[in-house]
């Protein structure tokens, strides 16, 4: 039986987690602390997998159903939705690191263009290259500079 927003909102809190099924593998996991998590159970190459779609009410019933349908379309193409989701997260992290590198390089170029005192310029370069090095070094692993 399909879920409704009212059923999810009024789901009682129990001592143990339980599921409210919507169909197609999609369900809401109601936890003892009251949180409600959208999850989807599916099989990929015979192996049972679990995909999380977010917390209710941050992710609405309609959004969760849309995510379920997208995941099913990926499975129809032979892809594993959980792997695709992780690859998308890695790509987003990579893009944000590249953005930081570009901002840092732009900042240093602006400092050079302002014709600051040599010691001030060296200090700014030191700040970026030394203090922000962990953020910049992650980018180099992806071949970006």
Coordinates of C-alpha atoms in Angstrom, one line a residue:
X1 CA 0.0 0.0 0.0
X2 CA 1.4 3.4 -1.0
X3 CA 2.5 5.8 1.7
X4 CA 1.0 9.2 2.2
X5 CA 2.6 12.3 3.8
X6 CA 0.1 12.1 6.7
X7 CA 1.1 8.4 7.4
X8 CA 4.7 9.4 7.5
X9 CA 4.2 12.4 9.7
X10 CA 2.0 10.5 12.2
X11 CA 4.3 7.4 12.3
X12 CA 4.6 6.4 15.9
X13 CA 8.0 6.1 17.6
X14 CA 8.8 2.6 18.8
X15 CA 11.6 1.0 20.8
X16 CA 13.1 -0.5 17.7
X17 CA 13.5 0.8 14.1
X18 CA 10.8 -0.2 11.7
X19 CA 9.9 0.4 8.0
X20 CA 6.9 2.0 6.3
X21 CA 6.9 0.7 2.7
X22 CA 5.9 2.7 -0.3
X23 CA 6.6 0.1 -3.0
X24 CA 9.3 -0.5 -5.5
X25 CA 11.8 -1.1 -2.8
X26 CA 11.3 2.4 -1.3
X27 CA 10.6 2.8 2.4
X28 CA 10.9 5.1 5.3
X29 CA 13.0 3.8 8.2
X30 CA 11.5 5.2 11.5
X31 CA 14.1 5.2 14.2
X32 CA 13.6 5.2 18.0
X33 CA 14.9 8.8 18.2
X34 CA 12.1 9.9 15.8
X35 CA 14.1 10.5 12.7
X36 CA 12.8 9.2 9.4
X37 CA 15.1 8.1 6.7
X38 CA 14.2 7.4 3.0
X39 CA 15.9 4.2 1.9
X40 CA 15.6 1.9 -1.1
X41 CA 16.3 -1.8 -1.1
X42 CA 17.4 -3.2 -4.5
X43 CA 19.5 -6.0 -6.0
X44 CA 22.5 -5.5 -8.2
X45 CA 24.0 -8.7 -9.8
X46 CA 22.0 -10.8 -7.3
X47 CA 23.4 -8.9 -4.3
X48 CA 21.0 -7.0 -2.0
X49 CA 22.0 -3.3 -1.7
X50 CA 20.6 -0.4 0.3
X51 CA 20.5 3.2 -1.0
X52 CA 19.7 6.2 1.2
X53 CA 17.8 9.1 -0.3
X54 CA 17.9 11.5 2.7
X55 CA 15.9 12.5 5.8
X56 CA 12.1 13.1 5.9
X57 CA 10.9 15.9 5.7
X58 CA 14.0 17.4 4.0
X59 CA 13.2 14.9 1.2
X60 CA 9.5 14.9 0.4
X61 CA 7.5 11.8 -0.6
X62 CA 7.4 13.0 -4.2
X63 CA 11.2 13.6 -4.2
X64 CA 11.9 10.2 -2.7
X65 CA 9.7 8.5 -5.4
X66 CA 11.5 10.5 -8.1
X67 CA 14.9 9.3 -6.7
X68 CA 13.6 5.8 -6.6
X69 CA 12.6 5.9 -10.2
X70 CA 15.9 7.4 -11.2
X71 CA 17.7 4.6 -9.4
X72 CA 15.6 2.0 -11.1
X73 CA 16.4 3.6 -14.5
X74 CA 20.1 3.3 -13.6
X75 CA 19.7 -0.3 -12.7
X76 CA 17.9 -0.9 -16.0
X77 CA 21.1 0.4 -17.7
X78 CA 23.2 -2.1 -15.7
X79 CA 24.6 0.6 -13.3
X80 CA 24.6 0.4 -9.5
X81 CA 22.9 3.5 -8.1
X82 CA 24.9 3.5 -4.9
X83 CA 28.2 3.5 -6.9
X84 CA 26.9 6.3 -9.1
X85 CA 25.8 8.3 -6.1
X86 CA 29.3 8.0 -4.6
X87 CA 31.0 8.9 -7.9
X88 CA 28.8 12.0 -8.1
X89 CA 29.8 13.0 -4.5
X90 CA 33.5 12.5 -5.4
X91 CA 33.1 14.6 -8.5
X92 CA 31.4 17.4 -6.5
X93 CA 34.2 17.4 -3.9
X94 CA 36.8 17.5 -6.7
X95 CA 35.1 20.5 -8.3
X96 CA 35.0 22.4 -5.0
X97 CA 38.8 21.7 -4.5
X98 CA 39.5 23.0 -8.0
X99 CA 37.5 26.1 -7.3
X100 CA 39.5 26.8 -4.1
X101 CA 42.8 26.4 -6.1
X102 CA 41.5 28.9 -8.7
X103 CA 40.5 31.4 -6.0
X104 CA 43.9 31.0 -4.3
X105 CA 45.8 31.6 -7.5
X106 CA 43.6 34.6 -8.3
X107 CA 44.3 36.0 -4.9
X108 CA 48.0 35.7 -5.3
X109 CA 47.9 37.3 -8.8
X110 CA 45.9 40.2 -7.4
X111 CA 48.6 40.6 -4.7
X112 CA 51.3 40.6 -7.3
X113 CA 49.4 43.2 -9.5
X114 CA 49.0 45.5 -6.5
X115 CA 52.8 45.9 -6.4
X116 CA 53.0 45.2 -2.6
X117 CA 56.3 45.2 -0.7
X118 CA 58.3 42.1 -1.4
X119 CA 58.0 40.9 2.2
X120 CA 54.2 41.3 2.2
X121 CA 54.0 39.4 -1.1
X122 CA 56.2 36.6 0.2
X123 CA 54.0 36.4 3.4
X124 CA 50.8 36.1 1.3
X125 CA 52.4 33.4 -0.9
X126 CA 53.6 31.6 2.3
X127 CA 50.0 31.7 3.7
X128 CA 48.5 30.2 0.6
X129 CA 51.2 27.6 -0.1
X130 CA 51.8 26.5 3.5
X131 CA 48.5 27.0 5.4
X132 CA 46.3 26.0 2.5
X133 CA 48.6 23.3 1.2
X134 CA 46.3 20.4 2.3
X135 CA 43.5 21.9 0.3
X136 CA 45.7 22.5 -2.7
X137 CA 47.5 19.2 -2.6
X138 CA 44.3 17.2 -2.9
X139 CA 43.7 18.8 -6.2
X140 CA 47.0 17.8 -7.6
X141 CA 46.0 14.2 -7.2
X142 CA 43.4 14.8 -9.8
X143 CA 45.8 16.3 -12.3
X144 CA 44.7 19.9 -11.9
X145 CA 47.0 22.9 -11.3

